[in-house]
Amino acid sequence: MKLHILGTAASEGFPALFCKCAHCQKARSLGGKNIRTRTSAILDDTLKIDFPPDTLHHVLRDNLDLAKIQHLLFTHTHHDHFYPEDLNMRLPGYAHGVQYPLHIYGNDTALAKCSQTLKKQNEHVQLHLLKPFQTYQIGDTEVTPLLADHNPHETCLLFHIKSGPTSLLYGHDTGWFPDETWNWLEKSKVDIALLDCTNGNLPEFRNHMNVNAVTVTKNRLQQCNVLTEQSKVYVTHFSHNIGLLHEDLIKIFQPYDIEVAYDGLIIER
Ligand SMILES: [Zn+2]
Ligand SMILES: [Zn+2]
Ligand SMILES: [Zn+2]
């Protein structure tokens, strides 16, 4: 499995789009891994998770060939994960030499918004509804959407994705996992887990996780043998409001053997 992480910030980006706080100023002057863009990842070069407003920047920064993407999964429709207007750029007239159709998968809200926004024909884009806890064959992977505790107004999803012998838990904007998600996960295996740590050391862990929720989640996954000795846990989706730079996050998570994701990171297993 090759997982290319494109963005690791919360919705405002880091440094945040309009922010003058000391923390954002520091990130601007330090640069490097302190520059975080909006969330997305590409699996095995062909399956993309989420389509944020920073996609063109990701293509230019990491020299991506987005024409290879045949399958696009949406976690939910918050704008930092969901900018379907730019998907029109994959349609005839804007994109040449791409293979149709593009398959888009998501909850009912995501599909309805895609339907409204995309000037599509069925031969160019096909929409597929995802229901939590059902397993789908998507390209060369097996995808099971699980329920998040994030936005009560839509069915926010996290994904368990199996590609060959390797399994990924893609947990963005999850909050503390609901019981149904724990029940499903406790019978699974995970080699790579990517967990939401939007709230850093702030106390809140509903809607988005914080440091404590991440470490308790890792422990529980270990106790249920979902994680093995070889499994790796990464944290991502950081808000500027937590006041932590990349080096601070590394210091916090090192004792727990948890890695801090950064923009452009490629994980291969
Ligand atoms: Zn988000
Ligand atoms: Zn700021
Ligand atoms: Zn969200």
mmCIF file of C-alpha atoms and ligand atoms in Angstrom:
data_model
loop_
_atom_site.group_PDB
_atom_site.id
_atom_site.type_symbol
_atom_site.label_atom_id
_atom_site.label_comp_id
_atom_site.label_asym_id
_atom_site.label_seq_id
_atom_site.Cartn_x
_atom_site.Cartn_y
_atom_site.Cartn_z
ATOM 1 C CA MET A 1 0.000 0.000 0.000
ATOM 2 C CA LYS A 2 1.178 3.467 -0.859
ATOM 3 C CA LEU A 3 -0.537 6.289 1.010
ATOM 4 C CA HIS A 4 0.362 9.802 -0.130
ATOM 5 C CA ILE A 5 -0.827 12.372 2.403
ATOM 6 C CA LEU A 6 -1.578 15.678 0.695
ATOM 7 C CA GLY A 7 -2.920 17.876 3.495
ATOM 8 C CA THR A 8 -2.760 17.781 7.306
ATOM 9 C CA ALA A 9 -4.443 21.002 8.489
ATOM 10 C CA ALA A 10 -7.914 21.628 9.859
ATOM 11 C CA SER A 11 -10.345 23.710 7.803
ATOM 12 C CA GLU A 12 -8.515 27.060 8.104
ATOM 13 C CA GLY A 13 -5.126 25.730 6.886
ATOM 14 C CA PHE A 14 -1.927 26.346 8.815
ATOM 15 C CA PRO A 15 -0.874 29.121 8.967
ATOM 16 C CA ALA A 16 -4.552 29.988 8.788
ATOM 17 C CA LEU A 17 -5.804 31.830 5.716
ATOM 18 C CA PHE A 18 -6.380 35.243 7.344
ATOM 19 C CA CYS A 19 -4.839 34.788 10.798
ATOM 20 C CA LYS A 20 -2.288 37.060 12.489
ATOM 21 C CA CYS A 21 -1.933 35.059 15.743
ATOM 22 C CA ALA A 22 1.597 34.456 17.078
ATOM 23 C CA HIS A 23 1.356 30.772 16.284
ATOM 24 C CA CYS A 24 0.504 31.349 12.603
ATOM 25 C CA GLN A 25 3.246 34.017 12.337
ATOM 26 C CA LYS A 26 5.777 31.510 13.718
ATOM 27 C CA ALA A 27 4.667 28.867 11.216
ATOM 28 C CA ARG A 28 4.999 31.389 8.362
ATOM 29 C CA SER A 29 8.568 32.216 9.358
ATOM 30 C CA LEU A 30 9.642 28.586 10.017
ATOM 31 C CA GLY A 31 7.950 27.020 6.952
ATOM 32 C CA GLY A 32 8.766 23.356 6.196
ATOM 33 C CA LYS A 33 6.526 20.866 8.014
ATOM 34 C CA ASN A 34 4.705 23.748 9.725
ATOM 35 C CA ILE A 35 2.968 24.547 6.448
ATOM 36 C CA ARG A 36 -0.206 22.471 6.388
ATOM 37 C CA THR A 37 -2.940 22.498 3.738
ATOM 38 C CA ARG A 38 -6.474 21.128 3.643
ATOM 39 C CA THR A 39 -7.060 17.410 3.947
ATOM 40 C CA SER A 40 -6.755 14.742 1.295
ATOM 41 C CA ALA A 41 -4.779 11.579 0.499
ATOM 42 C CA ILE A 42 -4.143 9.324 -2.480
ATOM 43 C CA LEU A 43 -4.010 5.553 -2.136
ATOM 44 C CA ASP A 44 -1.964 3.502 -4.615
ATOM 45 C CA ASP A 45 -2.009 6.450 -7.081
ATOM 46 C CA THR A 46 -5.582 5.667 -8.237
ATOM 47 C CA LEU A 47 -7.968 6.241 -5.317
ATOM 48 C CA LYS A 48 -8.346 9.675 -3.778
ATOM 49 C CA ILE A 49 -9.967 10.492 -0.458
ATOM 50 C CA ASP A 50 -11.635 13.927 -0.332
ATOM 51 C CA PHE A 51 -11.200 16.815 -2.749
ATOM 52 C CA PRO A 52 -10.327 20.022 -0.878
ATOM 53 C CA PRO A 53 -9.922 23.571 -2.206
ATOM 54 C CA ASP A 54 -6.105 23.122 -2.066
ATOM 55 C CA THR A 55 -6.072 20.406 -4.754
ATOM 56 C CA LEU A 56 -4.328 22.465 -7.464
ATOM 57 C CA HIS A 57 -1.648 23.391 -4.918
ATOM 58 C CA HIS A 58 -1.175 19.661 -4.094
ATOM 59 C CA VAL A 59 -0.813 18.820 -7.795
ATOM 60 C CA LEU A 60 1.838 21.515 -8.291
ATOM 61 C CA ARG A 61 3.693 20.843 -5.008
ATOM 62 C CA ASP A 62 3.910 17.027 -5.348
ATOM 63 C CA ASN A 63 3.847 16.755 -9.157
ATOM 64 C CA LEU A 64 0.697 14.609 -9.073
ATOM 65 C CA ASP A 65 -0.951 13.003 -12.078
ATOM 66 C CA LEU A 66 -4.613 13.347 -11.106
ATOM 67 C CA ALA A 67 -5.679 11.776 -14.430
ATOM 68 C CA LYS A 68 -4.784 8.430 -12.818
ATOM 69 C CA ILE A 69 -7.539 8.852 -10.224
ATOM 70 C CA GLN A 70 -10.496 6.619 -11.136
ATOM 71 C CA HIS A 71 -12.172 6.556 -7.712
ATOM 72 C CA LEU A 72 -12.901 9.420 -5.314
ATOM 73 C CA LEU A 73 -14.249 8.832 -1.784
ATOM 74 C CA PHE A 74 -15.778 11.574 0.338
ATOM 75 C CA THR A 75 -15.737 11.509 4.150
ATOM 76 C CA HIS A 76 -18.258 14.395 4.421
ATOM 77 C CA THR A 77 -19.038 17.780 2.872
ATOM 78 C CA HIS A 78 -17.278 20.333 5.086
ATOM 79 C CA HIS A 79 -15.517 22.662 2.683
ATOM 80 C CA ASP A 80 -11.981 21.622 3.720
ATOM 81 C CA HIS A 81 -12.734 18.123 2.344
ATOM 82 C CA PHE A 82 -15.212 18.927 -0.383
ATOM 83 C CA TYR A 83 -14.816 21.373 -3.259
ATOM 84 C CA PRO A 84 -16.755 19.718 -6.095
ATOM 85 C CA GLU A 85 -16.686 22.831 -8.303
ATOM 86 C CA ASP A 86 -13.127 21.905 -9.319
ATOM 87 C CA LEU A 87 -14.256 18.422 -10.404
ATOM 88 C CA ASN A 88 -15.817 20.112 -13.420
ATOM 89 C CA MET A 89 -12.198 20.602 -14.563
ATOM 90 C CA ARG A 90 -12.072 16.846 -15.221
ATOM 91 C CA LEU A 91 -14.872 17.035 -17.809
ATOM 92 C CA PRO A 92 -14.502 17.332 -21.600
ATOM 93 C CA GLY A 93 -13.349 20.780 -22.671
ATOM 94 C CA TYR A 94 -11.266 21.263 -19.511
ATOM 95 C CA ALA A 95 -9.376 17.947 -19.371
ATOM 96 C CA HIS A 96 -7.954 16.060 -22.328
ATOM 97 C CA GLY A 97 -6.636 12.490 -22.288
ATOM 98 C CA VAL A 98 -8.421 11.387 -19.107
ATOM 99 C CA GLN A 99 -10.309 8.126 -18.853
ATOM 100 C CA TYR A 100 -14.048 8.243 -18.076
ATOM 101 C CA PRO A 101 -15.998 7.714 -15.937
ATOM 102 C CA LEU A 102 -14.745 9.046 -12.624
ATOM 103 C CA HIS A 103 -16.472 7.117 -9.840
ATOM 104 C CA ILE A 104 -17.483 9.255 -6.845
ATOM 105 C CA TYR A 105 -18.524 7.651 -3.540
ATOM 106 C CA GLY A 106 -20.027 9.363 -0.520
ATOM 107 C CA ASN A 107 -23.025 9.948 1.729
ATOM 108 C CA ASP A 108 -26.364 11.272 0.424
ATOM 109 C CA THR A 109 -25.399 14.922 1.079
ATOM 110 C CA ALA A 110 -22.124 14.615 -0.849
ATOM 111 C CA LEU A 111 -23.809 12.938 -3.810
ATOM 112 C CA ALA A 112 -26.654 15.487 -3.913
ATOM 113 C CA LYS A 113 -24.165 18.383 -3.894
ATOM 114 C CA CYS A 114 -22.045 16.697 -6.598
ATOM 115 C CA SER A 115 -25.172 16.200 -8.688
ATOM 116 C CA GLN A 116 -26.049 19.905 -8.406
ATOM 117 C CA THR A 117 -22.523 21.158 -9.036
ATOM 118 C CA LEU A 118 -21.117 18.892 -11.728
ATOM 119 C CA LYS A 119 -22.128 19.624 -15.302
ATOM 120 C CA LYS A 120 -21.819 15.917 -15.877
ATOM 121 C CA GLN A 121 -23.109 13.187 -18.133
ATOM 122 C CA ASN A 122 -23.337 9.627 -16.810
ATOM 123 C CA GLU A 123 -20.515 8.507 -19.076
ATOM 124 C CA HIS A 124 -18.203 11.060 -17.409
ATOM 125 C CA VAL A 125 -19.065 10.774 -13.702
ATOM 126 C CA GLN A 126 -20.850 8.042 -11.784
ATOM 127 C CA LEU A 127 -22.110 8.594 -8.257
ATOM 128 C CA HIS A 128 -22.255 5.765 -5.703
ATOM 129 C CA LEU A 129 -23.981 5.984 -2.312
ATOM 130 C CA LEU A 130 -21.980 4.607 0.628
ATOM 131 C CA LYS A 131 -23.818 3.112 3.596
ATOM 132 C CA PRO A 132 -21.962 2.690 6.896
ATOM 133 C CA PHE A 133 -20.757 -0.815 7.775
ATOM 134 C CA GLN A 134 -21.255 -2.239 4.250
ATOM 135 C CA THR A 135 -18.118 -3.377 2.431
ATOM 136 C CA TYR A 136 -17.593 -2.261 -1.170
ATOM 137 C CA GLN A 137 -15.110 -3.438 -3.800
ATOM 138 C CA ILE A 138 -13.672 -0.195 -5.186
ATOM 139 C CA GLY A 139 -10.903 -0.603 -7.758
ATOM 140 C CA ASP A 140 -8.392 -2.985 -6.194
ATOM 141 C CA THR A 141 -9.490 -2.179 -2.639
ATOM 142 C CA GLU A 142 -12.173 -3.232 -0.171
ATOM 143 C CA VAL A 143 -13.690 -0.159 1.466
ATOM 144 C CA THR A 144 -15.897 -0.205 4.565
ATOM 145 C CA PRO A 145 -17.310 3.179 5.635
ATOM 146 C CA LEU A 146 -17.730 3.551 9.407
ATOM 147 C CA LEU A 147 -19.687 6.181 11.312
ATOM 148 C CA ALA A 148 -17.970 9.252 12.762
ATOM 149 C CA ASP A 149 -19.137 11.521 15.591
ATOM 150 C CA HIS A 150 -18.662 14.784 13.735
ATOM 151 C CA ASN A 151 -21.655 16.643 12.281
ATOM 152 C CA PRO A 152 -25.168 15.546 13.299
ATOM 153 C CA HIS A 153 -26.588 17.032 10.081
ATOM 154 C CA GLU A 154 -24.956 14.483 7.782
ATOM 155 C CA THR A 155 -23.625 10.916 7.816
ATOM 156 C CA CYS A 156 -19.915 11.637 8.302
ATOM 157 C CA LEU A 157 -17.716 8.673 7.475
ATOM 158 C CA LEU A 158 -14.333 7.271 8.266
ATOM 159 C CA PHE A 159 -12.948 4.454 6.144
ATOM 160 C CA HIS A 160 -11.396 1.044 6.684
ATOM 161 C CA ILE A 161 -9.620 0.265 3.416
ATOM 162 C CA LYS A 162 -7.970 -3.050 2.570
ATOM 163 C CA SER A 163 -5.484 -3.082 -0.294
ATOM 164 C CA GLY A 164 -3.780 -6.473 -0.789
ATOM 165 C CA PRO A 165 -2.551 -7.639 2.623
ATOM 166 C CA THR A 166 -2.536 -4.133 4.131
ATOM 167 C CA SER A 167 -5.372 -2.296 5.909
ATOM 168 C CA LEU A 168 -5.733 1.427 6.486
ATOM 169 C CA LEU A 169 -7.984 3.207 8.951
ATOM 170 C CA TYR A 170 -8.615 6.687 7.539
ATOM 171 C CA GLY A 171 -10.091 8.617 10.455
ATOM 172 C CA HIS A 172 -10.592 12.280 9.609
ATOM 173 C CA ASP A 173 -13.080 14.473 11.416
ATOM 174 C CA THR A 174 -14.239 11.571 13.534
ATOM 175 C CA GLY A 175 -14.479 12.735 17.140
ATOM 176 C CA TRP A 176 -14.590 9.856 19.625
ATOM 177 C CA PHE A 177 -15.777 6.790 17.650
ATOM 178 C CA PRO A 178 -19.457 5.860 18.168
ATOM 179 C CA ASP A 179 -20.123 2.408 19.719
ATOM 180 C CA GLU A 180 -21.199 0.867 16.364
ATOM 181 C CA THR A 181 -17.848 1.903 14.878
ATOM 182 C CA TRP A 182 -15.941 0.431 17.837
ATOM 183 C CA ASN A 183 -17.922 -2.802 17.500
ATOM 184 C CA TRP A 184 -16.992 -3.132 13.828
ATOM 185 C CA LEU A 185 -13.382 -2.050 14.319
ATOM 186 C CA GLU A 186 -12.738 -4.433 17.206
ATOM 187 C CA LYS A 187 -13.171 -7.359 14.798
ATOM 188 C CA SER A 188 -10.802 -5.875 12.192
ATOM 189 C CA LYS A 189 -7.073 -5.487 11.588
ATOM 190 C CA VAL A 190 -5.325 -2.170 10.969
ATOM 191 C CA ASP A 191 -1.750 -1.722 9.732
ATOM 192 C CA ILE A 192 -1.852 2.048 9.266
ATOM 193 C CA ALA A 193 -4.178 4.311 11.261
ATOM 194 C CA LEU A 194 -4.548 7.997 10.494
ATOM 195 C CA LEU A 195 -6.354 9.755 13.355
ATOM 196 C CA ASP A 196 -7.930 13.193 13.722
ATOM 197 C CA CYS A 197 -6.080 15.354 16.303
ATOM 198 C CA THR A 198 -7.674 18.708 15.451
ATOM 199 C CA ASN A 199 -7.990 19.741 19.104
ATOM 200 C CA GLY A 200 -4.385 19.055 20.233
ATOM 201 C CA ASN A 201 -4.199 19.615 23.999
ATOM 202 C CA LEU A 202 -7.557 21.394 24.167
ATOM 203 C CA PRO A 203 -10.140 19.483 26.258
ATOM 204 C CA GLU A 204 -12.775 18.796 23.573
ATOM 205 C CA PHE A 205 -12.837 15.321 21.966
ATOM 206 C CA ARG A 206 -16.378 15.189 20.521
ATOM 207 C CA ASN A 207 -16.672 16.169 16.811
ATOM 208 C CA HIS A 208 -12.871 16.199 16.633
ATOM 209 C CA MET A 209 -10.350 14.242 18.694
ATOM 210 C CA ASN A 210 -7.638 15.675 20.930
ATOM 211 C CA VAL A 211 -4.295 14.231 22.102
ATOM 212 C CA ASN A 212 -5.870 12.288 24.950
ATOM 213 C CA ALA A 213 -8.603 10.764 22.750
ATOM 214 C CA VAL A 214 -5.961 9.695 20.208
ATOM 215 C CA THR A 215 -3.783 7.948 22.818
ATOM 216 C CA VAL A 216 -6.798 6.235 24.432
ATOM 217 C CA THR A 217 -7.972 5.143 20.951
ATOM 218 C CA LYS A 218 -4.547 3.693 20.188
ATOM 219 C CA ASN A 219 -4.506 1.782 23.495
ATOM 220 C CA ARG A 220 -7.964 0.362 22.936
ATOM 221 C CA LEU A 221 -7.091 -0.723 19.355
ATOM 222 C CA GLN A 222 -3.972 -2.436 20.733
ATOM 223 C CA GLN A 223 -5.871 -4.172 23.522
ATOM 224 C CA CYS A 224 -8.345 -5.582 20.980
ATOM 225 C CA ASN A 225 -5.432 -6.748 18.775
ATOM 226 C CA VAL A 226 -6.677 -4.528 15.936
ATOM 227 C CA LEU A 227 -3.188 -3.002 15.892
ATOM 228 C CA THR A 228 -0.224 -5.387 15.794
ATOM 229 C CA GLU A 229 3.412 -4.766 16.779
ATOM 230 C CA GLN A 230 4.092 -3.655 13.190
ATOM 231 C CA SER A 231 1.100 -1.299 12.925
ATOM 232 C CA LYS A 232 1.727 2.441 12.813
ATOM 233 C CA VAL A 233 -0.510 5.241 14.063
ATOM 234 C CA TYR A 234 -0.311 8.771 12.602
ATOM 235 C CA VAL A 235 -2.030 11.945 13.765
ATOM 236 C CA THR A 236 -3.259 14.666 11.407
ATOM 237 C CA HIS A 237 -5.809 17.498 10.755
ATOM 238 C CA PHE A 238 -4.373 20.055 13.218
ATOM 239 C CA SER A 239 -6.032 23.389 14.014
ATOM 240 C CA HIS A 240 -3.890 26.547 14.433
ATOM 241 C CA ASN A 241 -5.846 27.178 17.673
ATOM 242 C CA ILE A 242 -3.903 24.394 19.448
ATOM 243 C CA GLY A 243 -0.755 26.549 19.381
ATOM 244 C CA LEU A 244 1.542 23.617 18.572
ATOM 245 C CA LEU A 245 4.245 23.515 15.909
ATOM 246 C CA HIS A 246 5.396 20.303 14.208
ATOM 247 C CA GLU A 247 8.285 19.862 16.664
ATOM 248 C CA ASP A 248 5.916 20.324 19.650
ATOM 249 C CA LEU A 249 3.599 17.645 18.284
ATOM 250 C CA ILE A 250 6.513 15.242 17.808
ATOM 251 C CA LYS A 251 7.555 15.730 21.458
ATOM 252 C CA ILE A 252 3.992 15.116 22.663
ATOM 253 C CA PHE A 253 3.466 11.936 20.630
ATOM 254 C CA GLN A 254 6.937 10.316 20.797
ATOM 255 C CA PRO A 255 6.282 8.615 24.178
ATOM 256 C CA TYR A 256 3.176 6.965 22.693
ATOM 257 C CA ASP A 257 5.007 5.767 19.554
ATOM 258 C CA ILE A 258 2.618 7.829 17.401
ATOM 259 C CA GLU A 259 3.891 9.592 14.281
ATOM 260 C CA VAL A 260 2.948 13.146 13.318
ATOM 261 C CA ALA A 261 1.826 13.393 9.694
ATOM 262 C CA TYR A 262 2.901 16.283 7.496
ATOM 263 C CA ASP A 263 2.017 17.494 4.017
ATOM 264 C CA GLY A 264 3.562 15.358 1.260
ATOM 265 C CA LEU A 265 4.334 12.381 3.533
ATOM 266 C CA ILE A 266 4.306 9.045 1.674
ATOM 267 C CA ILE A 267 3.720 5.898 3.752
ATOM 268 C CA GLU A 268 4.535 2.577 2.061
ATOM 269 C CA ARG A 269 3.762 -0.830 3.557
HETATM 270 ZN ZN ZN B 1 -11.916 18.746 8.325
HETATM 271 ZN ZN ZN B 2 -3.549 31.663 13.809
HETATM 272 ZN ZN ZN B 3 -15.479 18.338 9.103
#
